[in-house]
Amino acid sequence: MATAAIPAGTKWWGGGKSPFNMSYGKAMMWYFLMSDAFTFGAFLISYGTTRFSANYWPDPNRVFNAFPGFGHANLPLAFVSLMTFILIISSVTMVLAVHEGHNMNRKGVEKYMFWTILGGLAFLGCQAWEWTHLITGTHHVLVDGVVKEMATTVSTNPWGPLVPGLMHDGHEVGTPGPVAFGGFFFGITGFHGFHVLSGVVINLIMYIKVRLGHFDQRGHYEMIEKAGLYWHFVDLVWVFVFLCFYLV
Amino acid sequence: MSTQPVLASDEISFAPQHADNAAFMKTVKKVTIILSVITIIELGLGLLMYNLSGGSHLAVLLIKGVVVILSLAKAFYITAYFMHLGDEIRNFIMTIIVPLALFIWFIIAFLYEGDSWRNLRNTRAGSYKPKTEQTVPAVKPGAEK
């Protein structure tokens, strides 16, 4: 850490300098992210409350077991772990972009921002596939004594307990599960996906500004650092979305 | 590569420039490996829970607790190292971390609330003793093909 000399006994709150030794923009980015953490926290906790109030909740390993190109193979957790690793890797490339920015290396920032944006787009592509799979994929469900086809949407949930011994066209037949499942899943992963999308847009703007040499003119790459904080936050939130929806 | 710290403003004397590139890359590599390994362990525990389903309730609850702790460890590594919160002034770290302590109350209170709702509903607010066995829904003739 390079730190310019500060006279001994200087009071941080004495005026004339930033009390946190940090630029206003960066401090406010941190406080924005903290408030955003409360928004996500409130969503996840309301999901937890609803789940605790239900007698039955679908097993995520049963719901999220598909992988593109593998048809009906039972691969629990496989696709979501791919998505998790994509986000971790794009977070690492973002760290490297910020680091190159500290070293005033424009080419390096450009390279790592490019990979970060690509990682973000890959994650969004994965999420689009997963949503499509859930919304369009129907399952056999016993409703009012009749077997019906039902998909996972905000108003329908085919993932209730299975009806023992009942088969229909060679498939097990379930019962409708708690309706809240779809609303919470699409609502919270959608809110996170919207953060990823806005993160990609912010990173894209930063990439263009780096290429135009704006930060070299300004003399520092602090904007990359702020964009980086936002991007890492997206990864941080995914840790908890992953925990609450896919693991437990 | 400049050796002078690049400062964003006159009011700041701190620039998070890494004097030693090699040491920084080592930290990044270490944190990446830690995050990946924790994720793999979490996935393993998730699959273990899947295979234990129908097994001991206590064992599943224990695994869930371990997964929650591992996720908190991941959150720590991301904020402390990737977001460099660990490099900031202690007072600043506290203004971020202390408010988040509200979550402790938040989680306990609301999950307790959810559980209480479930009990009240199942027992008709205590006036009825529920059956613990699940029953199979009726199948109309003709539904089975």
mmCIF file of C-alpha atoms in Angstrom:
data_model
loop_
_atom_site.group_PDB
_atom_site.id
_atom_site.type_symbol
_atom_site.label_atom_id
_atom_site.label_comp_id
_atom_site.label_asym_id
_atom_site.label_seq_id
_atom_site.Cartn_x
_atom_site.Cartn_y
_atom_site.Cartn_z
ATOM 1 C CA MET A 1 0.000 0.000 0.000
ATOM 2 C CA ALA A 2 1.404 3.358 -0.988
ATOM 3 C CA THR A 3 0.381 6.053 1.433
ATOM 4 C CA ALA A 4 1.566 9.644 1.310
ATOM 5 C CA ALA A 5 2.959 10.884 4.603
ATOM 6 C CA ILE A 6 0.416 12.333 7.047
ATOM 7 C CA PRO A 7 1.819 14.356 9.957
ATOM 8 C CA ALA A 8 1.590 12.448 13.246
ATOM 9 C CA GLY A 9 -1.322 13.478 15.444
ATOM 10 C CA THR A 10 -3.466 14.676 12.504
ATOM 11 C CA LYS A 11 -7.182 14.408 13.350
ATOM 12 C CA TRP A 12 -9.127 12.638 10.591
ATOM 13 C CA TRP A 13 -12.258 14.694 11.309
ATOM 14 C CA GLY A 14 -10.386 18.008 11.657
ATOM 15 C CA GLY A 15 -11.404 19.171 8.187
ATOM 16 C CA GLY A 16 -9.487 19.662 4.964
ATOM 17 C CA LYS A 17 -9.334 15.966 4.243
ATOM 18 C CA SER A 18 -11.682 13.054 3.732
ATOM 19 C CA PRO A 19 -12.357 11.536 7.198
ATOM 20 C CA PHE A 20 -12.340 8.051 5.699
ATOM 21 C CA ASN A 21 -9.386 8.846 3.435
ATOM 22 C CA MET A 22 -11.585 7.891 0.532
ATOM 23 C CA SER A 23 -13.228 9.820 -2.293
ATOM 24 C CA TYR A 24 -16.854 10.874 -1.867
ATOM 25 C CA GLY A 25 -17.958 8.796 -4.859
ATOM 26 C CA LYS A 26 -16.389 5.625 -3.554
ATOM 27 C CA ALA A 27 -17.826 6.066 -0.054
ATOM 28 C CA MET A 28 -21.298 6.650 -1.508
ATOM 29 C CA MET A 29 -20.960 3.567 -3.730
ATOM 30 C CA TRP A 30 -20.289 1.571 -0.559
ATOM 31 C CA TYR A 31 -23.343 3.026 1.208
ATOM 32 C CA PHE A 32 -25.494 2.389 -1.864
ATOM 33 C CA LEU A 33 -24.339 -1.225 -1.891
ATOM 34 C CA MET A 34 -25.068 -1.547 1.828
ATOM 35 C CA SER A 35 -28.640 -0.308 1.278
ATOM 36 C CA ASP A 36 -28.974 -2.650 -1.705
ATOM 37 C CA ALA A 37 -27.869 -5.494 0.574
ATOM 38 C CA PHE A 38 -30.841 -4.647 2.810
ATOM 39 C CA THR A 39 -33.194 -4.764 -0.189
ATOM 40 C CA PHE A 40 -31.928 -8.190 -1.214
ATOM 41 C CA GLY A 41 -31.903 -9.279 2.419
ATOM 42 C CA ALA A 42 -35.542 -8.274 2.848
ATOM 43 C CA PHE A 43 -36.531 -10.240 -0.255
ATOM 44 C CA LEU A 44 -34.621 -13.333 0.831
ATOM 45 C CA ILE A 45 -35.933 -13.175 4.391
ATOM 46 C CA SER A 46 -39.544 -12.835 3.203
ATOM 47 C CA TYR A 47 -38.895 -15.922 1.090
ATOM 48 C CA GLY A 48 -37.546 -17.668 4.188
ATOM 49 C CA THR A 49 -40.594 -16.635 6.247
ATOM 50 C CA THR A 50 -42.978 -18.009 3.626
ATOM 51 C CA ARG A 51 -40.962 -21.187 3.364
ATOM 52 C CA PHE A 52 -40.965 -21.673 7.144
ATOM 53 C CA SER A 53 -44.736 -21.137 7.185
ATOM 54 C CA ALA A 54 -45.338 -23.910 4.618
ATOM 55 C CA ASN A 55 -45.675 -27.594 5.492
ATOM 56 C CA TYR A 56 -44.063 -28.620 2.239
ATOM 57 C CA TRP A 57 -41.441 -26.939 0.069
ATOM 58 C CA PRO A 58 -40.006 -28.362 -3.198
ATOM 59 C CA ASP A 59 -36.525 -29.914 -3.073
ATOM 60 C CA PRO A 60 -34.282 -27.681 -5.254
ATOM 61 C CA ASN A 61 -32.416 -30.757 -6.499
ATOM 62 C CA ARG A 62 -35.632 -32.000 -8.059
ATOM 63 C CA VAL A 63 -36.543 -28.632 -9.638
ATOM 64 C CA PHE A 64 -33.134 -27.550 -10.942
ATOM 65 C CA ASN A 65 -31.735 -30.723 -12.468
ATOM 66 C CA ALA A 66 -31.522 -29.899 -16.191
ATOM 67 C CA PHE A 67 -28.476 -29.002 -18.280
ATOM 68 C CA PRO A 68 -28.665 -27.660 -21.852
ATOM 69 C CA GLY A 69 -28.038 -30.434 -24.380
ATOM 70 C CA PHE A 70 -28.579 -33.259 -21.902
ATOM 71 C CA GLY A 71 -32.337 -33.637 -22.392
ATOM 72 C CA HIS A 72 -34.086 -35.234 -19.424
ATOM 73 C CA ALA A 73 -30.896 -36.443 -17.693
ATOM 74 C CA ASN A 74 -31.102 -35.942 -13.918
ATOM 75 C CA LEU A 75 -28.182 -33.581 -13.171
ATOM 76 C CA PRO A 76 -28.990 -31.785 -9.913
ATOM 77 C CA LEU A 77 -27.029 -28.563 -9.221
ATOM 78 C CA ALA A 78 -24.874 -28.951 -12.366
ATOM 79 C CA PHE A 79 -26.087 -25.950 -14.361
ATOM 80 C CA VAL A 80 -26.266 -23.579 -11.405
ATOM 81 C CA SER A 81 -22.688 -24.469 -10.427
ATOM 82 C CA LEU A 82 -21.630 -23.492 -13.946
ATOM 83 C CA MET A 83 -23.402 -20.137 -13.449
ATOM 84 C CA THR A 84 -21.708 -19.708 -10.052
ATOM 85 C CA PHE A 85 -18.261 -20.329 -11.487
ATOM 86 C CA ILE A 86 -18.905 -17.917 -14.383
ATOM 87 C CA LEU A 87 -19.666 -15.174 -11.826
ATOM 88 C CA ILE A 88 -16.632 -16.003 -9.654
ATOM 89 C CA ILE A 89 -14.311 -15.896 -12.679
ATOM 90 C CA SER A 90 -15.769 -12.605 -13.940
ATOM 91 C CA SER A 91 -15.245 -11.203 -10.437
ATOM 92 C CA VAL A 92 -11.583 -12.241 -10.614
ATOM 93 C CA THR A 93 -11.089 -10.551 -14.001
ATOM 94 C CA MET A 94 -12.697 -7.415 -12.509
ATOM 95 C CA VAL A 95 -10.176 -7.445 -9.633
ATOM 96 C CA LEU A 96 -7.400 -7.651 -12.216
ATOM 97 C CA ALA A 97 -8.922 -4.772 -14.231
ATOM 98 C CA VAL A 98 -8.983 -2.568 -11.099
ATOM 99 C CA HIS A 99 -5.378 -3.564 -10.363
ATOM 100 C CA GLU A 100 -4.237 -2.650 -13.894
ATOM 101 C CA GLY A 101 -6.052 0.654 -13.391
ATOM 102 C CA HIS A 102 -3.972 1.356 -10.268
ATOM 103 C CA ASN A 103 -0.888 0.709 -12.377
ATOM 104 C CA MET A 104 -2.223 3.124 -15.071
ATOM 105 C CA ASN A 105 -1.999 0.339 -17.655
ATOM 106 C CA ARG A 106 -4.725 1.124 -20.205
ATOM 107 C CA LYS A 107 -4.239 -2.010 -22.327
ATOM 108 C CA GLY A 108 -4.508 -4.223 -19.259
ATOM 109 C CA VAL A 109 -7.716 -2.546 -18.032
ATOM 110 C CA GLU A 110 -9.192 -2.901 -21.520
ATOM 111 C CA LYS A 111 -8.370 -6.631 -21.680
ATOM 112 C CA TYR A 112 -9.780 -7.539 -18.270
ATOM 113 C CA MET A 113 -12.890 -5.339 -18.652
ATOM 114 C CA PHE A 114 -13.592 -7.195 -21.910
ATOM 115 C CA TRP A 115 -13.460 -10.580 -20.153
ATOM 116 C CA THR A 116 -15.581 -9.289 -17.264
ATOM 117 C CA ILE A 117 -18.297 -8.094 -19.668
ATOM 118 C CA LEU A 118 -18.162 -11.423 -21.503
ATOM 119 C CA GLY A 119 -18.602 -13.278 -18.180
ATOM 120 C CA GLY A 120 -21.610 -11.124 -17.320
ATOM 121 C CA LEU A 121 -23.236 -11.814 -20.688
ATOM 122 C CA ALA A 122 -22.559 -15.549 -20.308
ATOM 123 C CA PHE A 123 -24.275 -15.512 -16.900
ATOM 124 C CA LEU A 124 -27.311 -13.681 -18.333
ATOM 125 C CA GLY A 125 -27.477 -16.212 -21.181
ATOM 126 C CA CYS A 126 -27.471 -19.070 -18.659
ATOM 127 C CA GLN A 127 -30.235 -17.417 -16.662
ATOM 128 C CA ALA A 128 -32.334 -16.866 -19.802
ATOM 129 C CA TRP A 129 -32.002 -20.564 -20.612
ATOM 130 C CA GLU A 130 -32.916 -21.622 -17.082
ATOM 131 C CA TRP A 131 -36.018 -19.403 -16.952
ATOM 132 C CA THR A 132 -37.153 -20.595 -20.386
ATOM 133 C CA HIS A 133 -36.671 -24.190 -19.308
ATOM 134 C CA LEU A 134 -38.779 -23.693 -16.162
ATOM 135 C CA ILE A 135 -41.539 -21.628 -17.796
ATOM 136 C CA THR A 136 -41.977 -23.838 -20.872
ATOM 137 C CA GLY A 137 -41.211 -27.282 -19.390
ATOM 138 C CA THR A 138 -44.435 -28.920 -18.208
ATOM 139 C CA HIS A 139 -44.868 -31.747 -15.715
ATOM 140 C CA HIS A 140 -47.725 -34.119 -14.896
ATOM 141 C CA VAL A 141 -49.742 -32.917 -11.920
ATOM 142 C CA LEU A 142 -52.888 -34.303 -10.328
ATOM 143 C CA VAL A 143 -55.449 -31.473 -9.986
ATOM 144 C CA ASP A 144 -58.981 -32.243 -8.745
ATOM 145 C CA GLY A 145 -58.474 -35.920 -9.546
ATOM 146 C CA VAL A 146 -57.395 -35.264 -13.153
ATOM 147 C CA VAL A 147 -53.827 -35.395 -14.482
ATOM 148 C CA LYS A 148 -52.856 -32.058 -16.050
ATOM 149 C CA GLU A 149 -49.733 -30.533 -17.591
ATOM 150 C CA MET A 150 -48.232 -27.732 -15.504
ATOM 151 C CA ALA A 151 -45.120 -25.534 -15.872
ATOM 152 C CA THR A 152 -43.191 -23.557 -13.228
ATOM 153 C CA THR A 153 -44.477 -19.969 -13.380
ATOM 154 C CA VAL A 154 -45.392 -17.223 -10.904
ATOM 155 C CA SER A 155 -48.907 -18.679 -10.609
ATOM 156 C CA THR A 156 -48.335 -22.441 -11.015
ATOM 157 C CA ASN A 157 -45.971 -24.868 -9.310
ATOM 158 C CA PRO A 158 -45.866 -28.532 -10.347
ATOM 159 C CA TRP A 159 -43.345 -29.495 -7.637
ATOM 160 C CA GLY A 160 -45.623 -30.736 -4.879
ATOM 161 C CA PRO A 161 -45.216 -34.193 -3.312
ATOM 162 C CA LEU A 162 -45.435 -37.109 -5.775
ATOM 163 C CA VAL A 163 -48.568 -39.241 -5.832
ATOM 164 C CA PRO A 164 -47.254 -42.688 -4.831
ATOM 165 C CA GLY A 165 -47.728 -45.341 -7.461
ATOM 166 C CA LEU A 166 -49.489 -43.174 -10.053
ATOM 167 C CA MET A 167 -47.845 -43.084 -13.494
ATOM 168 C CA HIS A 168 -49.005 -41.146 -16.555
ATOM 169 C CA ASP A 169 -47.405 -41.687 -20.005
ATOM 170 C CA GLY A 170 -44.427 -43.233 -18.247
ATOM 171 C CA HIS A 171 -43.887 -40.220 -15.932
ATOM 172 C CA GLU A 172 -44.387 -39.861 -12.193
ATOM 173 C CA VAL A 173 -47.347 -37.676 -11.284
ATOM 174 C CA GLY A 174 -47.013 -34.934 -8.672
ATOM 175 C CA THR A 175 -49.392 -32.594 -6.907
ATOM 176 C CA PRO A 176 -49.370 -28.779 -7.148
ATOM 177 C CA GLY A 177 -46.745 -27.298 -4.852
ATOM 178 C CA PRO A 178 -46.811 -23.981 -2.941
ATOM 179 C CA VAL A 179 -47.643 -21.220 -5.437
ATOM 180 C CA ALA A 180 -45.269 -18.747 -3.719
ATOM 181 C CA PHE A 181 -42.272 -20.751 -4.994
ATOM 182 C CA GLY A 182 -42.373 -19.331 -8.547
ATOM 183 C CA GLY A 183 -42.985 -15.762 -7.431
ATOM 184 C CA PHE A 184 -40.037 -15.763 -5.056
ATOM 185 C CA PHE A 185 -37.746 -17.607 -7.460
ATOM 186 C CA PHE A 186 -38.448 -15.461 -10.514
ATOM 187 C CA GLY A 187 -38.728 -12.295 -8.435
ATOM 188 C CA ILE A 188 -35.413 -12.642 -6.610
ATOM 189 C CA THR A 189 -33.327 -14.222 -9.376
ATOM 190 C CA GLY A 190 -34.893 -11.641 -11.715
ATOM 191 C CA PHE A 191 -33.894 -8.784 -9.406
ATOM 192 C CA HIS A 192 -30.379 -10.217 -9.255
ATOM 193 C CA GLY A 193 -30.343 -10.714 -13.039
ATOM 194 C CA PHE A 194 -31.364 -7.072 -13.437
ATOM 195 C CA HIS A 195 -28.352 -6.124 -11.300
ATOM 196 C CA VAL A 196 -26.131 -8.262 -13.533
ATOM 197 C CA LEU A 197 -27.608 -6.569 -16.612
ATOM 198 C CA SER A 198 -27.042 -3.068 -15.218
ATOM 199 C CA GLY A 199 -23.540 -4.151 -14.137
ATOM 200 C CA VAL A 200 -22.800 -5.246 -17.708
ATOM 201 C CA VAL A 201 -24.092 -1.892 -19.028
ATOM 202 C CA ILE A 202 -21.936 0.024 -16.478
ATOM 203 C CA ASN A 203 -18.899 -2.095 -17.388
ATOM 204 C CA LEU A 204 -19.578 -1.515 -21.085
ATOM 205 C CA ILE A 205 -19.623 2.264 -20.534
ATOM 206 C CA MET A 206 -16.372 1.962 -18.538
ATOM 207 C CA TYR A 207 -14.838 -0.135 -21.338
ATOM 208 C CA ILE A 208 -15.708 2.524 -23.932
ATOM 209 C CA LYS A 209 -14.335 5.294 -21.673
ATOM 210 C CA VAL A 210 -11.102 3.334 -21.150
ATOM 211 C CA ARG A 211 -10.720 2.893 -24.911
ATOM 212 C CA LEU A 212 -11.329 6.602 -25.480
ATOM 213 C CA GLY A 213 -8.545 7.340 -22.974
ATOM 214 C CA HIS A 214 -10.787 9.329 -20.629
ATOM 215 C CA PHE A 215 -9.147 7.964 -17.475
ATOM 216 C CA ASP A 216 -5.623 8.594 -18.750
ATOM 217 C CA GLN A 217 -6.648 12.233 -19.274
ATOM 218 C CA ARG A 218 -8.128 12.350 -15.773
ATOM 219 C CA GLY A 219 -4.942 10.889 -14.306
ATOM 220 C CA HIS A 220 -6.560 8.008 -12.378
ATOM 221 C CA TYR A 221 -8.765 4.964 -12.926
ATOM 222 C CA GLU A 222 -10.985 5.365 -9.866
ATOM 223 C CA MET A 223 -14.189 4.924 -11.901
ATOM 224 C CA ILE A 224 -13.083 1.358 -12.690
ATOM 225 C CA GLU A 225 -12.763 0.790 -8.953
ATOM 226 C CA LYS A 226 -16.357 1.988 -8.339
ATOM 227 C CA ALA A 227 -17.729 -0.108 -11.199
ATOM 228 C CA GLY A 228 -15.715 -2.979 -9.738
ATOM 229 C CA LEU A 229 -17.360 -2.553 -6.318
ATOM 230 C CA TYR A 230 -20.780 -2.848 -7.967
ATOM 231 C CA TRP A 231 -19.724 -5.893 -9.956
ATOM 232 C CA HIS A 232 -18.335 -7.674 -6.877
ATOM 233 C CA PHE A 233 -21.575 -6.905 -5.057
ATOM 234 C CA VAL A 234 -23.488 -8.738 -7.797
ATOM 235 C CA ASP A 235 -21.245 -11.749 -7.154
ATOM 236 C CA LEU A 236 -21.732 -11.356 -3.384
ATOM 237 C CA VAL A 237 -25.531 -11.373 -3.710
ATOM 238 C CA TRP A 238 -25.359 -14.466 -5.896
ATOM 239 C CA VAL A 239 -23.611 -16.308 -3.037
ATOM 240 C CA PHE A 240 -26.806 -15.867 -0.988
ATOM 241 C CA VAL A 241 -29.284 -16.405 -3.843
ATOM 242 C CA PHE A 242 -27.410 -19.623 -4.637
ATOM 243 C CA LEU A 243 -27.548 -20.606 -0.956
ATOM 244 C CA CYS A 244 -31.254 -19.869 -0.432
ATOM 245 C CA PHE A 245 -32.702 -21.223 -3.682
ATOM 246 C CA TYR A 246 -30.404 -24.002 -4.825
ATOM 247 C CA LEU A 247 -28.574 -25.380 -1.795
ATOM 248 C CA VAL A 248 -30.856 -25.413 1.252
ATOM 249 C CA MET B 1 4.441 1.905 -14.169
ATOM 250 C CA SER B 2 4.537 4.875 -11.839
ATOM 251 C CA THR B 3 5.905 4.612 -8.327
ATOM 252 C CA GLN B 4 4.026 7.694 -7.091
ATOM 253 C CA PRO B 5 0.538 6.945 -5.733
ATOM 254 C CA VAL B 6 -2.217 8.168 -8.036
ATOM 255 C CA LEU B 7 -4.631 10.243 -5.986
ATOM 256 C CA ALA B 8 -8.198 11.005 -6.975
ATOM 257 C CA SER B 9 -8.441 14.174 -4.881
ATOM 258 C CA ASP B 10 -6.390 16.543 -2.709
ATOM 259 C CA GLU B 11 -8.314 15.467 0.365
ATOM 260 C CA ILE B 12 -7.098 11.885 0.099
ATOM 261 C CA SER B 13 -3.642 10.664 0.954
ATOM 262 C CA PHE B 14 -4.329 6.999 0.377
ATOM 263 C CA ALA B 15 -4.044 5.314 -2.997
ATOM 264 C CA PRO B 16 -4.581 1.562 -3.081
ATOM 265 C CA GLN B 17 -1.551 0.964 -5.235
ATOM 266 C CA HIS B 18 0.121 -2.340 -4.770
ATOM 267 C CA ALA B 19 3.804 -1.834 -4.276
ATOM 268 C CA ASP B 20 4.442 -5.451 -5.137
ATOM 269 C CA ASN B 21 2.634 -6.870 -8.164
ATOM 270 C CA ALA B 22 3.707 -10.427 -7.443
ATOM 271 C CA ALA B 23 2.339 -10.322 -3.877
ATOM 272 C CA PHE B 24 -0.973 -8.953 -5.153
ATOM 273 C CA MET B 25 -1.314 -11.655 -7.807
ATOM 274 C CA LYS B 26 -0.575 -14.250 -5.147
ATOM 275 C CA THR B 27 -3.428 -12.932 -2.968
ATOM 276 C CA VAL B 28 -5.853 -12.905 -5.915
ATOM 277 C CA LYS B 29 -4.902 -16.456 -6.826
ATOM 278 C CA LYS B 30 -5.282 -17.596 -3.220
ATOM 279 C CA VAL B 31 -8.729 -16.019 -2.821
ATOM 280 C CA THR B 32 -9.892 -17.451 -6.169
ATOM 281 C CA ILE B 33 -8.850 -20.926 -5.086
ATOM 282 C CA ILE B 34 -10.523 -20.515 -1.679
ATOM 283 C CA LEU B 35 -13.804 -19.373 -3.284
ATOM 284 C CA SER B 36 -13.742 -22.236 -5.797
ATOM 285 C CA VAL B 37 -12.963 -24.870 -3.178
ATOM 286 C CA ILE B 38 -15.725 -23.604 -0.854
ATOM 287 C CA THR B 39 -18.192 -23.678 -3.768
ATOM 288 C CA ILE B 40 -17.208 -27.248 -4.615
ATOM 289 C CA ILE B 41 -17.638 -28.290 -0.967
ATOM 290 C CA GLU B 42 -21.076 -26.613 -0.949
ATOM 291 C CA LEU B 43 -22.080 -28.494 -4.084
ATOM 292 C CA GLY B 44 -20.898 -31.744 -2.544
ATOM 293 C CA LEU B 45 -22.944 -31.080 0.596
ATOM 294 C CA GLY B 46 -25.948 -30.146 -1.583
ATOM 295 C CA LEU B 47 -25.730 -33.482 -3.388
ATOM 296 C CA LEU B 48 -25.264 -35.260 -0.066
ATOM 297 C CA MET B 49 -28.511 -33.675 1.160
ATOM 298 C CA TYR B 50 -30.220 -34.817 -2.049
ATOM 299 C CA ASN B 51 -29.137 -38.390 -1.421
ATOM 300 C CA LEU B 52 -30.062 -38.173 2.274
ATOM 301 C CA SER B 53 -33.607 -36.929 1.516
ATOM 302 C CA GLY B 54 -35.947 -39.077 3.543
ATOM 303 C CA GLY B 55 -33.104 -39.756 5.942
ATOM 304 C CA SER B 56 -32.339 -38.211 9.303
ATOM 305 C CA HIS B 57 -33.860 -34.761 9.710
ATOM 306 C CA LEU B 58 -31.134 -33.712 12.129
ATOM 307 C CA ALA B 59 -28.325 -34.642 9.698
ATOM 308 C CA VAL B 60 -29.908 -32.542 6.921
ATOM 309 C CA LEU B 61 -30.317 -29.610 9.313
ATOM 310 C CA LEU B 62 -26.664 -29.923 10.337
ATOM 311 C CA ILE B 63 -25.496 -29.917 6.693
ATOM 312 C CA LYS B 64 -27.652 -26.854 6.004
ATOM 313 C CA GLY B 65 -25.963 -25.070 8.914
ATOM 314 C CA VAL B 66 -22.515 -25.917 7.548
ATOM 315 C CA VAL B 67 -23.508 -24.638 4.070
ATOM 316 C CA VAL B 68 -24.709 -21.334 5.583
ATOM 317 C CA ILE B 69 -21.398 -20.876 7.425
ATOM 318 C CA LEU B 70 -19.434 -21.666 4.231
ATOM 319 C CA SER B 71 -21.489 -19.048 2.331
ATOM 320 C CA LEU B 72 -20.681 -16.453 4.999
ATOM 321 C CA ALA B 73 -16.993 -17.325 4.579
ATOM 322 C CA LYS B 74 -17.331 -16.706 0.818
ATOM 323 C CA ALA B 75 -19.001 -13.358 1.512
ATOM 324 C CA PHE B 76 -16.098 -12.433 3.814
ATOM 325 C CA TYR B 77 -13.461 -13.239 1.183
ATOM 326 C CA ILE B 78 -15.296 -11.324 -1.562
ATOM 327 C CA THR B 79 -15.761 -8.157 0.521
ATOM 328 C CA ALA B 80 -12.423 -8.196 2.330
ATOM 329 C CA TYR B 81 -10.181 -9.014 -0.632
ATOM 330 C CA PHE B 82 -12.012 -8.453 -3.933
ATOM 331 C CA MET B 83 -13.754 -5.284 -2.744
ATOM 332 C CA HIS B 84 -10.695 -4.288 -0.654
ATOM 333 C CA LEU B 85 -12.835 -3.426 2.359
ATOM 334 C CA GLY B 86 -10.071 -4.842 4.541
ATOM 335 C CA ASP B 87 -7.714 -2.114 3.254
ATOM 336 C CA GLU B 88 -9.946 0.784 4.306
ATOM 337 C CA ILE B 89 -9.821 2.786 7.527
ATOM 338 C CA ARG B 90 -11.266 0.897 10.490
ATOM 339 C CA ASN B 91 -13.981 3.501 11.124
ATOM 340 C CA PHE B 92 -15.202 3.137 7.557
ATOM 341 C CA ILE B 93 -15.310 -0.657 7.814
ATOM 342 C CA MET B 94 -17.447 -0.252 10.935
ATOM 343 C CA THR B 95 -19.950 2.058 9.196
ATOM 344 C CA ILE B 96 -20.544 -0.734 6.677
ATOM 345 C CA ILE B 97 -20.447 -3.789 8.956
ATOM 346 C CA VAL B 98 -22.278 -2.547 12.070
ATOM 347 C CA PRO B 99 -25.599 -1.725 10.315
ATOM 348 C CA LEU B 100 -25.534 -5.173 8.713
ATOM 349 C CA ALA B 101 -25.727 -6.645 12.229
ATOM 350 C CA LEU B 102 -29.449 -5.807 12.012
ATOM 351 C CA PHE B 103 -29.729 -8.908 9.854
ATOM 352 C CA ILE B 104 -29.143 -11.099 12.915
ATOM 353 C CA TRP B 105 -32.380 -9.879 14.500
ATOM 354 C CA PHE B 106 -34.084 -9.701 11.105
ATOM 355 C CA ILE B 107 -33.431 -13.367 10.263
ATOM 356 C CA ILE B 108 -34.248 -14.782 13.707
ATOM 357 C CA ALA B 109 -37.458 -12.750 14.093
ATOM 358 C CA PHE B 110 -38.916 -13.432 10.660
ATOM 359 C CA LEU B 111 -38.072 -17.126 10.475
ATOM 360 C CA TYR B 112 -39.597 -17.546 13.942
ATOM 361 C CA GLU B 113 -42.647 -15.704 12.653
ATOM 362 C CA GLY B 114 -42.934 -18.058 9.671
ATOM 363 C CA ASP B 115 -42.657 -21.109 11.888
ATOM 364 C CA SER B 116 -45.281 -19.706 14.260
ATOM 365 C CA TRP B 117 -47.645 -19.175 11.306
ATOM 366 C CA ARG B 118 -47.215 -22.771 10.234
ATOM 367 C CA ASN B 119 -48.031 -24.049 13.729
ATOM 368 C CA LEU B 120 -51.053 -21.772 14.091
ATOM 369 C CA ARG B 121 -52.426 -22.848 10.723
ATOM 370 C CA ASN B 122 -51.829 -26.544 11.306
ATOM 371 C CA THR B 123 -53.450 -26.506 14.744
ATOM 372 C CA ARG B 124 -56.239 -23.983 13.906
ATOM 373 C CA ALA B 125 -54.598 -21.680 16.462
ATOM 374 C CA GLY B 126 -54.257 -24.486 19.010
ATOM 375 C CA SER B 127 -57.838 -25.761 18.873
ATOM 376 C CA TYR B 128 -57.087 -28.839 16.795
ATOM 377 C CA LYS B 129 -54.499 -31.589 16.906
ATOM 378 C CA PRO B 130 -53.194 -32.238 13.397
ATOM 379 C CA LYS B 131 -52.646 -35.609 11.787
ATOM 380 C CA THR B 132 -48.978 -36.121 11.134
ATOM 381 C CA GLU B 133 -49.464 -38.515 8.243
ATOM 382 C CA GLN B 134 -49.911 -37.227 4.684
ATOM 383 C CA THR B 135 -52.777 -38.695 2.721
ATOM 384 C CA VAL B 136 -52.866 -39.547 -0.968
ATOM 385 C CA PRO B 137 -55.257 -37.364 -2.981
ATOM 386 C CA ALA B 138 -58.218 -39.111 -4.624
ATOM 387 C CA VAL B 139 -57.809 -40.186 -8.245
ATOM 388 C CA LYS B 140 -60.920 -40.033 -10.451
ATOM 389 C CA PRO B 141 -61.515 -43.065 -12.673
ATOM 390 C CA GLY B 142 -60.056 -42.471 -16.117
ATOM 391 C CA ALA B 143 -57.161 -40.296 -14.990
ATOM 392 C CA GLU B 144 -54.831 -43.278 -15.095
ATOM 393 C CA LYS B 145 -53.881 -44.210 -18.637
#
